[in-house]
């Protein structure tokens, strides 16, 4: 596989609690950072409601055009957990009880009141799926082809990501280096644009902030090539300094 | 307009910094909560990269099927701020310099080094747009039909939401009431499902957590009818108590 190939993933966050504003999502940032370590870029995210049609539409649109598709949420034991059924529908396969998931849950609940019918729901998978280990709460995540079905609770999702680390094919991780500067981005916009054009394969993001009554910005230089990043950083920092704006390596 | 009509909005979060995991998004929750106060439901969210085609696709898909479409991010003065151009392309209209935006920026920058060409970028709007006031940093938000183009910096977006408060037509706000319980959701899953079925027009969300080595869950009862919510709450709380699980009104 050429080093030039960019591997992409999409994420479907499933949950009324995110759309209602009740819960602050943590999985987008967590999965983005983890994917980058695997050499995979998070290309797009959709947040959808706990509705079968919404999940089916998002899953089918995104799995076709990305190397990997992750979902978070909706894999618990209650009536609002419909992710497995919706994804099975998207894939056109039946839902089955996975024998190993059943065994894992039987053992996990042996000392916790036993495997009830509600709990057995968490052993249901789209036919053809493999499991993703969940050391924390028993109920496993699910892999089906290029689809990874994860828990919505962020620290359970984190455990599932741990279990997947190093198992997915990816490319070169996107590296980045940040410089902070107490300047209005509008004052140096031309300089930033010119620096990006001067270094092919580099993107520069500009992120303004307002703190303690002062205006500043962080400039994030991204590329798969650290040498390019450092060269771009050095040139831009010198230009900013020459214009009277000292930069803080690592950002403010 | 019937009280039964549900008004919906979608949100497109535009920004490589969210997809890279560098920045934790705050606008989804902020806009969701604000929309609910306006009687509008956030129905779906997409996070897309700073790429014209990605923005155009998301904007055109979502504006057609929701009453309102919000975007955040990409309206600053730098080369990576392409939201206005992308939305103009999606709408099939040219980009113009809005005279009032130009006047606002001229005044704002009068004591801040003057209105440069880069800063003038922030006066550009899709032809036919109105402005959304931004008391904080001069550069206004933009309204074009049912599309609201907001800043990405959360407290600037918050100011723009303030400026819009009470101006959008909506329906009945979705109310909610939460009860917390130190119980595994799997233990009471049947009870929750039955309670939801018993009260038409009520949704019950179940959100498990693990804290201090103990298992618990919050159950969020949502409806546009507070009376229904309270009746459902009372019945479910009584059933949980009868099963030996005391509930905490307001959640844990």
Tab-separated table of C-alpha atoms in Angstrom:
chain	number	residue	atom	x	y	z
A	1	UNK	CA	0.000	0.000	0.000
A	2	UNK	CA	1.470	3.382	-0.987
A	3	UNK	CA	2.312	5.802	1.789
A	4	UNK	CA	0.256	8.402	-0.087
A	5	UNK	CA	-3.032	6.657	0.475
A	6	UNK	CA	-5.202	8.384	3.041
A	7	UNK	CA	-7.338	6.026	5.115
A	8	UNK	CA	-10.586	7.536	6.331
A	9	UNK	CA	-13.208	6.719	8.896
A	10	UNK	CA	-16.641	8.150	9.594
A	11	UNK	CA	-18.481	8.198	12.905
A	12	UNK	CA	-22.202	7.999	13.547
A	13	UNK	CA	-23.094	9.172	17.046
A	14	UNK	CA	-26.472	7.678	17.922
A	15	UNK	CA	-28.366	9.361	20.695
A	16	UNK	CA	-31.270	11.627	21.556
A	17	UNK	CA	-29.290	12.695	24.629
A	18	UNK	CA	-26.679	14.420	22.443
A	19	UNK	CA	-29.296	16.085	20.226
A	20	UNK	CA	-31.279	17.304	23.231
A	21	UNK	CA	-28.176	18.955	24.666
A	22	UNK	CA	-28.476	16.930	27.857
A	23	UNK	CA	-25.181	15.135	27.315
A	24	UNK	CA	-21.957	16.685	26.079
A	25	UNK	CA	-20.473	14.316	23.507
A	26	UNK	CA	-16.947	13.118	24.244
A	27	UNK	CA	-16.658	10.372	21.660
A	28	UNK	CA	-15.969	12.522	18.594
A	29	UNK	CA	-12.741	13.938	20.020
A	30	UNK	CA	-11.760	10.640	21.672
A	31	UNK	CA	-12.239	8.582	18.518
A	32	UNK	CA	-10.620	11.270	16.331
A	33	UNK	CA	-7.452	11.232	18.419
A	34	UNK	CA	-7.373	7.432	18.566
A	35	UNK	CA	-7.910	7.111	14.808
A	36	UNK	CA	-5.057	9.465	14.128
A	37	UNK	CA	-2.716	7.194	16.089
A	38	UNK	CA	-3.827	4.351	13.816
A	39	UNK	CA	-3.007	6.433	10.704
A	40	UNK	CA	-6.693	6.886	9.903
A	41	UNK	CA	-8.372	10.230	9.418
A	42	UNK	CA	-11.831	11.003	10.803
A	43	UNK	CA	-13.457	12.419	7.674
A	44	UNK	CA	-17.025	13.073	8.791
A	45	UNK	CA	-19.398	12.671	11.704
A	46	UNK	CA	-23.162	12.508	11.920
A	47	UNK	CA	-25.217	12.720	15.077
A	48	UNK	CA	-28.575	11.033	14.608
A	49	UNK	CA	-31.603	10.375	16.797
A	50	UNK	CA	-32.642	6.996	18.208
A	51	UNK	CA	-34.684	6.294	15.074
A	52	UNK	CA	-34.126	3.295	12.814
A	53	UNK	CA	-34.443	5.171	9.500
A	54	UNK	CA	-32.016	7.875	10.611
A	55	UNK	CA	-29.416	5.287	11.623
A	56	UNK	CA	-29.862	3.221	8.448
A	57	UNK	CA	-29.479	6.270	6.216
A	58	UNK	CA	-26.337	7.519	7.949
A	59	UNK	CA	-24.692	4.090	8.140
A	60	UNK	CA	-25.300	3.276	4.495
A	61	UNK	CA	-24.151	6.691	3.244
A	62	UNK	CA	-20.957	6.732	5.266
A	63	UNK	CA	-19.804	3.106	5.157
A	64	UNK	CA	-19.747	3.205	1.357
A	65	UNK	CA	-17.357	6.112	1.105
A	66	UNK	CA	-14.984	5.541	4.007
A	67	UNK	CA	-12.567	2.749	4.844
A	68	UNK	CA	-14.090	2.365	8.283
A	69	UNK	CA	-17.317	3.317	9.987
A	70	UNK	CA	-17.682	3.661	13.740
A	71	UNK	CA	-20.896	4.091	15.673
A	72	UNK	CA	-21.366	5.013	19.321
A	73	UNK	CA	-24.449	4.558	21.449
A	74	UNK	CA	-27.593	2.502	21.560
A	75	UNK	CA	-26.166	-0.940	22.351
A	76	UNK	CA	-27.480	-1.339	25.896
A	77	UNK	CA	-30.328	-3.509	27.183
A	78	UNK	CA	-33.205	-1.018	27.154
A	79	UNK	CA	-36.029	-0.232	24.721
A	80	UNK	CA	-34.203	2.817	23.322
A	81	UNK	CA	-31.186	0.724	22.290
A	82	UNK	CA	-31.893	0.037	18.629
A	83	UNK	CA	-28.466	0.330	17.027
A	84	UNK	CA	-27.910	-3.397	16.372
A	85	UNK	CA	-31.309	-3.829	14.724
A	86	UNK	CA	-30.862	-0.684	12.635
A	87	UNK	CA	-27.408	-1.688	11.409
A	88	UNK	CA	-28.588	-5.208	10.598
A	89	UNK	CA	-31.348	-3.592	8.559
A	90	UNK	CA	-28.804	-1.359	6.810
A	91	UNK	CA	-26.723	-4.426	5.974
A	92	UNK	CA	-29.705	-6.557	4.992
A	93	UNK	CA	-28.787	-9.346	7.432
A	94	UNK	CA	-30.758	-10.870	10.315
A	95	UNK	CA	-29.997	-10.243	13.977
A	96	UNK	CA	-28.703	-13.299	15.821
A	97	UNK	CA	-27.573	-14.030	19.379
A	98	UNK	CA	-23.788	-14.341	19.222
A	99	UNK	CA	-22.784	-17.517	21.117
A	100	UNK	CA	-19.579	-16.062	22.560
A	101	UNK	CA	-21.308	-12.821	23.581
A	102	UNK	CA	-23.915	-14.925	25.325
A	103	UNK	CA	-21.180	-16.833	27.161
A	104	UNK	CA	-19.421	-13.601	28.164
A	105	UNK	CA	-22.653	-12.130	29.519
A	106	UNK	CA	-23.624	-15.354	31.296
A	107	UNK	CA	-20.324	-15.257	33.146
A	108	UNK	CA	-20.454	-11.504	33.820
A	109	UNK	CA	-23.972	-11.660	35.268
A	110	UNK	CA	-23.434	-14.947	37.180
A	111	UNK	CA	-22.754	-12.945	40.351
A	112	UNK	CA	-25.022	-10.041	39.365
A	113	UNK	CA	-28.511	-11.544	39.292
A	114	UNK	CA	-28.221	-13.746	36.220
A	115	UNK	CA	-28.670	-13.311	32.473
A	116	UNK	CA	-32.214	-11.969	32.045
A	117	UNK	CA	-33.950	-11.520	28.711
A	118	UNK	CA	-33.166	-7.775	28.770
A	119	UNK	CA	-29.490	-8.498	29.361
A	120	UNK	CA	-29.453	-11.092	26.598
A	121	UNK	CA	-30.327	-8.229	24.219
A	122	UNK	CA	-26.687	-7.192	24.576
A	123	UNK	CA	-25.566	-10.469	22.951
A	124	UNK	CA	-27.524	-9.682	19.769
A	125	UNK	CA	-25.430	-8.845	16.695
A	126	UNK	CA	-25.971	-8.470	12.943
A	127	UNK	CA	-25.326	-11.939	11.481
A	128	UNK	CA	-21.681	-12.338	10.501
A	129	UNK	CA	-20.283	-10.086	13.219
A	130	UNK	CA	-17.243	-10.511	15.459
A	131	UNK	CA	-16.980	-9.119	18.978
A	132	UNK	CA	-14.897	-6.286	20.428
A	133	UNK	CA	-13.814	-6.941	23.978
A	134	UNK	CA	-15.233	-4.838	26.810
A	135	UNK	CA	-13.376	-5.516	30.054
A	136	UNK	CA	-15.413	-2.986	31.980
A	137	UNK	CA	-19.039	-3.957	31.785
A	138	UNK	CA	-19.244	-7.282	30.001
A	139	UNK	CA	-21.366	-6.342	27.002
A	140	UNK	CA	-19.042	-6.441	23.994
A	141	UNK	CA	-18.740	-4.079	21.058
A	142	UNK	CA	-19.384	-5.456	17.609
A	143	UNK	CA	-17.419	-5.532	14.384
A	144	UNK	CA	-19.121	-6.318	11.100
A	145	UNK	CA	-16.883	-5.887	8.054
A	146	UNK	CA	-15.688	-2.279	8.136
A	147	UNK	CA	-18.293	-1.272	10.750
A	148	UNK	CA	-17.382	-0.933	14.432
A	149	UNK	CA	-20.285	-0.672	16.847
A	150	UNK	CA	-19.171	0.890	20.130
A	151	UNK	CA	-20.691	1.827	23.459
A	152	UNK	CA	-21.914	5.373	24.006
A	153	UNK	CA	-20.493	5.717	27.531
A	154	UNK	CA	-17.112	7.312	26.774
A	155	UNK	CA	-14.941	5.247	29.092
A	156	UNK	CA	-16.465	2.004	27.831
A	157	UNK	CA	-15.896	3.196	24.264
A	158	UNK	CA	-12.288	3.932	25.294
A	159	UNK	CA	-11.814	0.327	26.457
A	160	UNK	CA	-13.151	-0.937	23.150
A	161	UNK	CA	-10.755	1.350	21.274
A	162	UNK	CA	-7.917	-0.069	23.378
A	163	UNK	CA	-8.957	-3.551	22.348
A	164	UNK	CA	-8.816	-2.490	18.670
A	165	UNK	CA	-5.511	-0.602	18.848
A	166	UNK	CA	-3.056	-1.712	16.191
A	167	UNK	CA	-5.521	-4.043	14.472
A	168	UNK	CA	-6.731	-1.690	11.708
A	169	UNK	CA	-4.770	-0.985	8.572
A	170	UNK	CA	-3.945	2.694	8.196
A	171	UNK	CA	-1.508	5.060	6.578
A	172	UNK	CA	0.851	7.669	7.912
A	173	UNK	CA	-0.561	9.493	10.924
A	174	UNK	CA	-1.319	13.167	10.387
A	175	UNK	CA	1.220	15.076	12.471
A	176	UNK	CA	0.718	18.617	13.683
A	177	UNK	CA	2.544	21.436	15.399
A	178	UNK	CA	0.897	24.449	16.943
A	179	UNK	CA	2.132	27.988	17.460
A	180	UNK	CA	0.275	30.533	19.513
A	181	UNK	CA	0.478	34.258	18.948
A	182	UNK	CA	-1.103	37.291	20.633
A	183	UNK	CA	-2.352	38.715	17.368
A	184	UNK	CA	-5.729	39.093	15.658
A	185	UNK	CA	-5.809	36.419	12.961
A	186	UNK	CA	-7.171	39.054	10.572
A	187	UNK	CA	-3.878	40.898	10.889
A	188	UNK	CA	-1.805	37.987	9.606
A	189	UNK	CA	-4.325	36.252	7.338
A	190	UNK	CA	-2.312	36.898	4.165
A	191	UNK	CA	0.858	35.564	5.766
A	192	UNK	CA	-0.921	32.349	6.788
A	193	UNK	CA	-2.405	31.777	3.354
A	194	UNK	CA	0.959	32.373	1.687
A	195	UNK	CA	2.692	29.970	4.075
A	196	UNK	CA	0.174	27.239	3.289
A	197	UNK	CA	0.625	27.755	-0.447
A	198	UNK	CA	4.412	27.722	-0.088
A	199	UNK	CA	4.467	24.248	1.479
A	200	UNK	CA	2.535	21.723	-0.582
A	201	UNK	CA	1.019	18.976	1.532
A	202	UNK	CA	0.661	21.242	4.553
A	203	UNK	CA	-2.595	22.626	5.924
A	204	UNK	CA	-2.643	25.537	8.334
A	205	UNK	CA	-5.661	26.014	10.559
A	206	UNK	CA	-6.191	29.325	12.335
A	207	UNK	CA	-8.107	29.277	15.636
A	208	UNK	CA	-8.763	32.653	17.243
A	209	UNK	CA	-9.498	33.160	20.914
A	210	UNK	CA	-10.293	36.006	23.260
A	211	UNK	CA	-8.801	35.764	26.721
A	212	UNK	CA	-8.382	38.279	29.527
A	213	UNK	CA	-9.517	41.027	27.176
A	214	UNK	CA	-6.802	40.190	24.624
A	215	UNK	CA	-7.031	38.733	21.146
A	216	UNK	CA	-4.881	35.804	20.077
A	217	UNK	CA	-4.835	32.828	17.780
A	218	UNK	CA	-3.322	29.390	17.541
A	219	UNK	CA	-2.037	28.305	14.161
A	220	UNK	CA	-1.986	24.529	13.669
A	221	UNK	CA	0.266	23.192	10.923
A	222	UNK	CA	-0.753	19.691	9.786
A	223	UNK	CA	0.875	17.234	7.408
A	224	UNK	CA	1.866	13.584	7.249
A	225	UNK	CA	5.479	14.845	6.841
A	226	UNK	CA	7.064	16.185	10.037
A	227	UNK	CA	9.971	17.733	8.090
A	228	UNK	CA	7.558	19.827	6.056
A	229	UNK	CA	5.723	20.866	9.210
A	230	UNK	CA	8.918	21.996	10.898
A	231	UNK	CA	10.081	23.920	7.823
A	232	UNK	CA	6.726	25.660	7.533
A	233	UNK	CA	6.712	26.370	11.265
A	234	UNK	CA	10.186	27.953	11.106
A	235	UNK	CA	9.326	30.174	8.151
A	236	UNK	CA	5.995	31.322	9.555
A	237	UNK	CA	7.447	31.950	13.020
A	238	UNK	CA	10.240	34.060	11.492
A	239	UNK	CA	7.757	36.059	9.428
A	240	UNK	CA	5.508	36.659	12.422
A	241	UNK	CA	8.486	37.707	14.570
A	242	UNK	CA	9.678	40.080	11.835
A	243	UNK	CA	6.206	41.652	11.926
A	244	UNK	CA	6.530	42.123	15.673
A	245	UNK	CA	4.560	39.063	16.813
A	246	UNK	CA	6.493	36.549	18.876
A	247	UNK	CA	5.133	33.026	18.761
A	248	UNK	CA	4.723	30.454	21.503
A	249	UNK	CA	5.748	26.967	20.348
A	250	UNK	CA	3.004	24.534	21.347
A	251	UNK	CA	0.284	27.165	21.323
A	252	UNK	CA	-1.263	29.453	23.897
B	1	UNK	CA	-50.146	26.588	13.408
B	2	UNK	CA	-51.209	23.462	15.296
B	3	UNK	CA	-49.501	22.750	18.593
B	4	UNK	CA	-48.781	19.272	17.280
B	5	UNK	CA	-46.362	20.442	14.635
B	6	UNK	CA	-42.756	19.678	15.507
B	7	UNK	CA	-40.271	22.253	14.268
B	8	UNK	CA	-36.841	20.885	13.518
B	9	UNK	CA	-33.373	22.250	12.928
B	10	UNK	CA	-30.165	20.683	11.714
B	11	UNK	CA	-26.635	21.779	12.475
B	12	UNK	CA	-23.546	21.541	10.288
B	13	UNK	CA	-20.351	21.924	12.315
B	14	UNK	CA	-17.609	22.985	9.906
B	15	UNK	CA	-14.087	22.406	11.053
B	16	UNK	CA	-10.987	20.282	10.657
B	17	UNK	CA	-10.183	21.094	14.291
B	18	UNK	CA	-13.179	19.094	15.499
B	19	UNK	CA	-12.457	16.144	13.189
B	20	UNK	CA	-8.791	16.063	14.220
B	21	UNK	CA	-9.775	15.859	17.879
B	22	UNK	CA	-7.815	19.016	18.659
B	23	UNK	CA	-10.905	20.947	19.721
B	24	UNK	CA	-13.763	19.635	21.826
B	25	UNK	CA	-16.988	20.824	20.211
B	26	UNK	CA	-19.276	22.864	22.469
B	27	UNK	CA	-21.714	24.156	19.874
B	28	UNK	CA	-23.836	21.027	19.482
B	29	UNK	CA	-24.967	21.055	23.118
B	30	UNK	CA	-25.190	24.844	23.267
B	31	UNK	CA	-27.327	25.132	20.152
B	32	UNK	CA	-29.451	22.110	21.119
B	33	UNK	CA	-30.354	23.673	24.465
B	34	UNK	CA	-31.037	27.078	22.900
B	35	UNK	CA	-33.198	25.571	20.159
B	36	UNK	CA	-35.277	23.737	22.699
B	37	UNK	CA	-36.093	27.042	24.413
B	38	UNK	CA	-37.337	28.288	21.023
B	39	UNK	CA	-39.604	25.242	20.670
B	40	UNK	CA	-37.389	23.787	17.941
B	41	UNK	CA	-35.865	20.325	18.039
B	42	UNK	CA	-32.302	19.628	16.912
B	43	UNK	CA	-32.950	16.681	14.595
B	44	UNK	CA	-29.501	15.958	13.177
B	45	UNK	CA	-25.925	17.158	13.166
B	46	UNK	CA	-23.089	16.691	10.712
B	47	UNK	CA	-19.476	17.542	11.317
B	48	UNK	CA	-17.668	18.172	8.045
B	49	UNK	CA	-14.156	19.169	7.046
B	50	UNK	CA	-13.110	22.562	5.672
B	51	UNK	CA	-13.844	21.374	2.132
B	52	UNK	CA	-16.303	23.083	-0.194
B	53	UNK	CA	-17.927	19.890	-1.531
B	54	UNK	CA	-18.442	18.496	1.973
B	55	UNK	CA	-20.126	21.703	3.136
B	56	UNK	CA	-22.298	21.992	0.011
B	57	UNK	CA	-23.497	18.398	0.313
B	58	UNK	CA	-24.382	18.683	3.994
B	59	UNK	CA	-26.078	22.071	3.659
B	60	UNK	CA	-28.218	21.025	0.710
B	61	UNK	CA	-29.226	17.704	2.265
B	62	UNK	CA	-30.192	19.166	5.616
B	63	UNK	CA	-31.789	22.489	4.690
B	64	UNK	CA	-34.325	20.717	2.504
B	65	UNK	CA	-35.671	18.511	5.247
B	66	UNK	CA	-35.579	20.752	8.299
B	67	UNK	CA	-37.280	24.016	9.157
B	68	UNK	CA	-33.968	25.617	10.021
B	69	UNK	CA	-30.325	24.942	9.315
B	70	UNK	CA	-27.510	26.263	11.463
B	71	UNK	CA	-23.813	26.159	10.677
B	72	UNK	CA	-20.875	26.912	12.956
B	73	UNK	CA	-17.320	27.695	11.976
B	74	UNK	CA	-15.353	28.938	9.017
B	75	UNK	CA	-16.500	32.573	8.881
B	76	UNK	CA	-13.280	34.282	9.945
B	77	UNK	CA	-10.778	36.220	7.850
B	78	UNK	CA	-8.249	33.485	7.032
B	79	UNK	CA	-7.686	31.190	4.051
B	80	UNK	CA	-9.333	28.232	5.802
B	81	UNK	CA	-12.619	30.160	6.263
B	82	UNK	CA	-14.660	28.976	3.295
B	83	UNK	CA	-18.152	28.642	4.767
B	84	UNK	CA	-19.690	31.702	3.060
B	85	UNK	CA	-18.413	30.708	-0.378
B	86	UNK	CA	-19.529	27.107	0.082
B	87	UNK	CA	-23.036	28.077	1.199
B	88	UNK	CA	-23.380	30.565	-1.651
B	89	UNK	CA	-22.439	27.705	-3.978
B	90	UNK	CA	-25.016	25.448	-2.318
B	91	UNK	CA	-27.666	28.156	-2.811
B	92	UNK	CA	-26.564	29.026	-6.326
B	93	UNK	CA	-26.131	32.715	-5.524
B	94	UNK	CA	-23.081	34.985	-5.786
B	95	UNK	CA	-21.070	36.221	-2.807
B	96	UNK	CA	-21.348	39.967	-2.231
B	97	UNK	CA	-19.932	42.399	0.321
B	98	UNK	CA	-22.826	43.316	2.596
B	99	UNK	CA	-22.878	47.131	2.975
B	100	UNK	CA	-23.971	47.092	6.603
B	101	UNK	CA	-21.429	44.410	7.523
B	102	UNK	CA	-18.767	46.537	5.881
B	103	UNK	CA	-19.901	49.530	7.943
B	104	UNK	CA	-19.892	47.493	11.165
B	105	UNK	CA	-16.376	46.214	10.492
B	106	UNK	CA	-15.106	49.666	9.472
B	107	UNK	CA	-16.265	51.024	12.808
B	108	UNK	CA	-15.009	48.009	14.800
B	109	UNK	CA	-11.523	48.146	13.261
B	110	UNK	CA	-11.255	51.969	13.288
B	111	UNK	CA	-9.279	51.769	16.517
B	112	UNK	CA	-7.751	48.376	15.726
B	113	UNK	CA	-5.542	49.018	12.694
B	114	UNK	CA	-8.216	49.620	10.055
B	115	UNK	CA	-10.295	47.463	7.717
B	116	UNK	CA	-7.780	45.441	5.703
B	117	UNK	CA	-8.651	43.222	2.755
B	118	UNK	CA	-8.467	40.134	4.987
B	119	UNK	CA	-10.867	41.702	7.482
B	120	UNK	CA	-13.211	42.724	4.678
B	121	UNK	CA	-13.637	38.990	3.982
B	122	UNK	CA	-15.832	38.924	7.077
B	123	UNK	CA	-18.335	41.284	5.369
B	124	UNK	CA	-18.884	38.806	2.525
B	125	UNK	CA	-22.285	37.064	2.468
B	126	UNK	CA	-24.321	34.957	0.039
B	127	UNK	CA	-26.409	37.460	-1.976
B	128	UNK	CA	-29.773	38.023	-0.306
B	129	UNK	CA	-28.551	37.550	3.259
B	130	UNK	CA	-29.344	39.496	6.420
B	131	UNK	CA	-26.923	39.920	9.324
B	132	UNK	CA	-26.935	38.475	12.852
B	133	UNK	CA	-25.487	40.853	15.391
B	134	UNK	CA	-22.178	40.023	17.094
B	135	UNK	CA	-21.512	42.419	19.950
B	136	UNK	CA	-18.278	40.693	20.880
B	137	UNK	CA	-15.956	40.786	17.906
B	138	UNK	CA	-17.639	42.849	15.213
B	139	UNK	CA	-17.895	40.276	12.442
B	140	UNK	CA	-21.586	39.444	12.157
B	141	UNK	CA	-23.331	36.132	11.668
B	142	UNK	CA	-25.415	35.656	8.548
B	143	UNK	CA	-28.995	34.635	7.896
B	144	UNK	CA	-30.099	33.529	4.440
B	145	UNK	CA	-33.655	32.206	4.318
B	146	UNK	CA	-33.781	29.313	6.769
B	147	UNK	CA	-29.967	29.116	7.055
B	148	UNK	CA	-28.121	30.641	10.014
B	149	UNK	CA	-24.357	30.955	9.632
B	150	UNK	CA	-22.702	31.281	13.030
B	151	UNK	CA	-19.217	31.674	14.430
B	152	UNK	CA	-17.300	28.596	15.554
B	153	UNK	CA	-15.920	30.136	18.747
B	154	UNK	CA	-18.564	29.048	21.273
B	155	UNK	CA	-18.991	32.297	23.166
B	156	UNK	CA	-19.329	34.267	19.938
B	157	UNK	CA	-21.889	31.741	18.722
B	158	UNK	CA	-23.661	32.229	22.072
B	159	UNK	CA	-23.918	35.989	21.473
B	160	UNK	CA	-25.389	35.370	18.030
B	161	UNK	CA	-27.934	32.965	19.529
B	162	UNK	CA	-28.859	35.682	22.039
B	163	UNK	CA	-29.443	38.071	19.161
B	164	UNK	CA	-31.777	35.511	17.549
B	165	UNK	CA	-33.698	34.558	20.694
B	166	UNK	CA	-37.443	34.792	20.258
B	167	UNK	CA	-37.245	35.586	16.534
B	168	UNK	CA	-37.757	32.064	15.138
B	169	UNK	CA	-41.136	30.406	14.889
B	170	UNK	CA	-41.305	27.198	16.880
B	171	UNK	CA	-43.703	24.865	18.592
B	172	UNK	CA	-44.020	23.646	22.140
B	173	UNK	CA	-40.645	23.149	23.802
B	174	UNK	CA	-39.772	19.568	24.646
B	175	UNK	CA	-39.835	19.316	28.428
B	176	UNK	CA	-38.005	16.671	30.409
B	177	UNK	CA	-37.656	15.323	33.907
B	178	UNK	CA	-34.868	13.075	35.083
B	179	UNK	CA	-34.761	10.450	37.799
B	180	UNK	CA	-31.579	8.788	38.928
B	181	UNK	CA	-31.419	5.320	40.399
B	182	UNK	CA	-28.606	3.110	41.727
B	183	UNK	CA	-29.614	0.170	39.585
B	184	UNK	CA	-28.229	-1.557	36.502
B	185	UNK	CA	-30.470	-0.454	33.622
B	186	UNK	CA	-30.579	-4.073	32.474
B	187	UNK	CA	-32.420	-4.932	35.698
B	188	UNK	CA	-35.307	-2.571	35.013
B	189	UNK	CA	-35.313	-2.535	31.197
B	190	UNK	CA	-38.769	-4.140	30.943
B	191	UNK	CA	-40.236	-1.657	33.411
B	192	UNK	CA	-38.872	1.273	31.388
B	193	UNK	CA	-40.190	-0.050	28.099
B	194	UNK	CA	-43.615	-0.690	29.617
B	195	UNK	CA	-43.723	2.824	31.113
B	196	UNK	CA	-42.944	4.378	27.738
B	197	UNK	CA	-45.663	2.330	26.049
B	198	UNK	CA	-48.168	3.234	28.786
B	199	UNK	CA	-47.805	6.989	28.183
B	200	UNK	CA	-48.266	7.896	24.547
B	201	UNK	CA	-46.251	10.950	23.547
B	202	UNK	CA	-43.564	10.266	26.136
B	203	UNK	CA	-40.046	9.051	25.388
B	204	UNK	CA	-37.860	7.581	28.095
B	205	UNK	CA	-34.114	7.597	27.649
B	206	UNK	CA	-31.920	5.396	29.833
B	207	UNK	CA	-28.350	6.550	30.481
B	208	UNK	CA	-26.189	4.188	32.519
B	209	UNK	CA	-23.117	5.244	34.448
B	210	UNK	CA	-20.452	3.667	36.622
B	211	UNK	CA	-19.279	5.718	39.560
B	212	UNK	CA	-17.241	4.865	42.628
B	213	UNK	CA	-17.486	1.198	41.702
B	214	UNK	CA	-21.282	1.293	41.618
B	215	UNK	CA	-23.728	0.963	38.741
B	216	UNK	CA	-26.512	3.455	38.224
B	217	UNK	CA	-28.635	5.024	35.538
B	218	UNK	CA	-30.524	8.210	34.846
B	219	UNK	CA	-33.904	7.898	33.202
B	220	UNK	CA	-34.959	10.976	31.260
B	221	UNK	CA	-38.660	11.342	30.525
B	222	UNK	CA	-39.342	13.698	27.596
B	223	UNK	CA	-42.566	15.085	26.155
B	224	UNK	CA	-44.073	18.388	25.083
B	225	UNK	CA	-46.708	17.794	27.810
B	226	UNK	CA	-45.464	18.353	31.359
B	227	UNK	CA	-48.558	16.688	32.851
B	228	UNK	CA	-47.798	13.498	30.966
B	229	UNK	CA	-44.178	13.649	32.083
B	230	UNK	CA	-45.141	14.032	35.724
B	231	UNK	CA	-47.681	11.188	35.549
B	232	UNK	CA	-45.129	8.894	33.912
B	233	UNK	CA	-42.500	9.948	36.441
B	234	UNK	CA	-44.808	9.169	39.385
B	235	UNK	CA	-45.760	5.732	38.055
B	236	UNK	CA	-42.202	4.719	37.181
B	237	UNK	CA	-40.811	6.005	40.492
B	238	UNK	CA	-43.463	4.010	42.393
B	239	UNK	CA	-42.682	0.860	40.407
B	240	UNK	CA	-38.950	1.242	40.956
B	241	UNK	CA	-39.469	1.854	44.680
B	242	UNK	CA	-41.711	-1.215	44.908
B	243	UNK	CA	-38.861	-3.216	43.377
B	244	UNK	CA	-36.505	-1.874	46.033
B	245	UNK	CA	-34.895	0.943	44.014
B	246	UNK	CA	-35.372	4.437	45.403
B	247	UNK	CA	-35.120	7.194	42.847
B	248	UNK	CA	-33.476	10.593	43.059
B	249	UNK	CA	-35.630	13.308	41.473
B	250	UNK	CA	-33.444	15.363	39.155
B	251	UNK	CA	-31.013	12.551	38.518
B	252	UNK	CA	-27.764	11.380	40.039
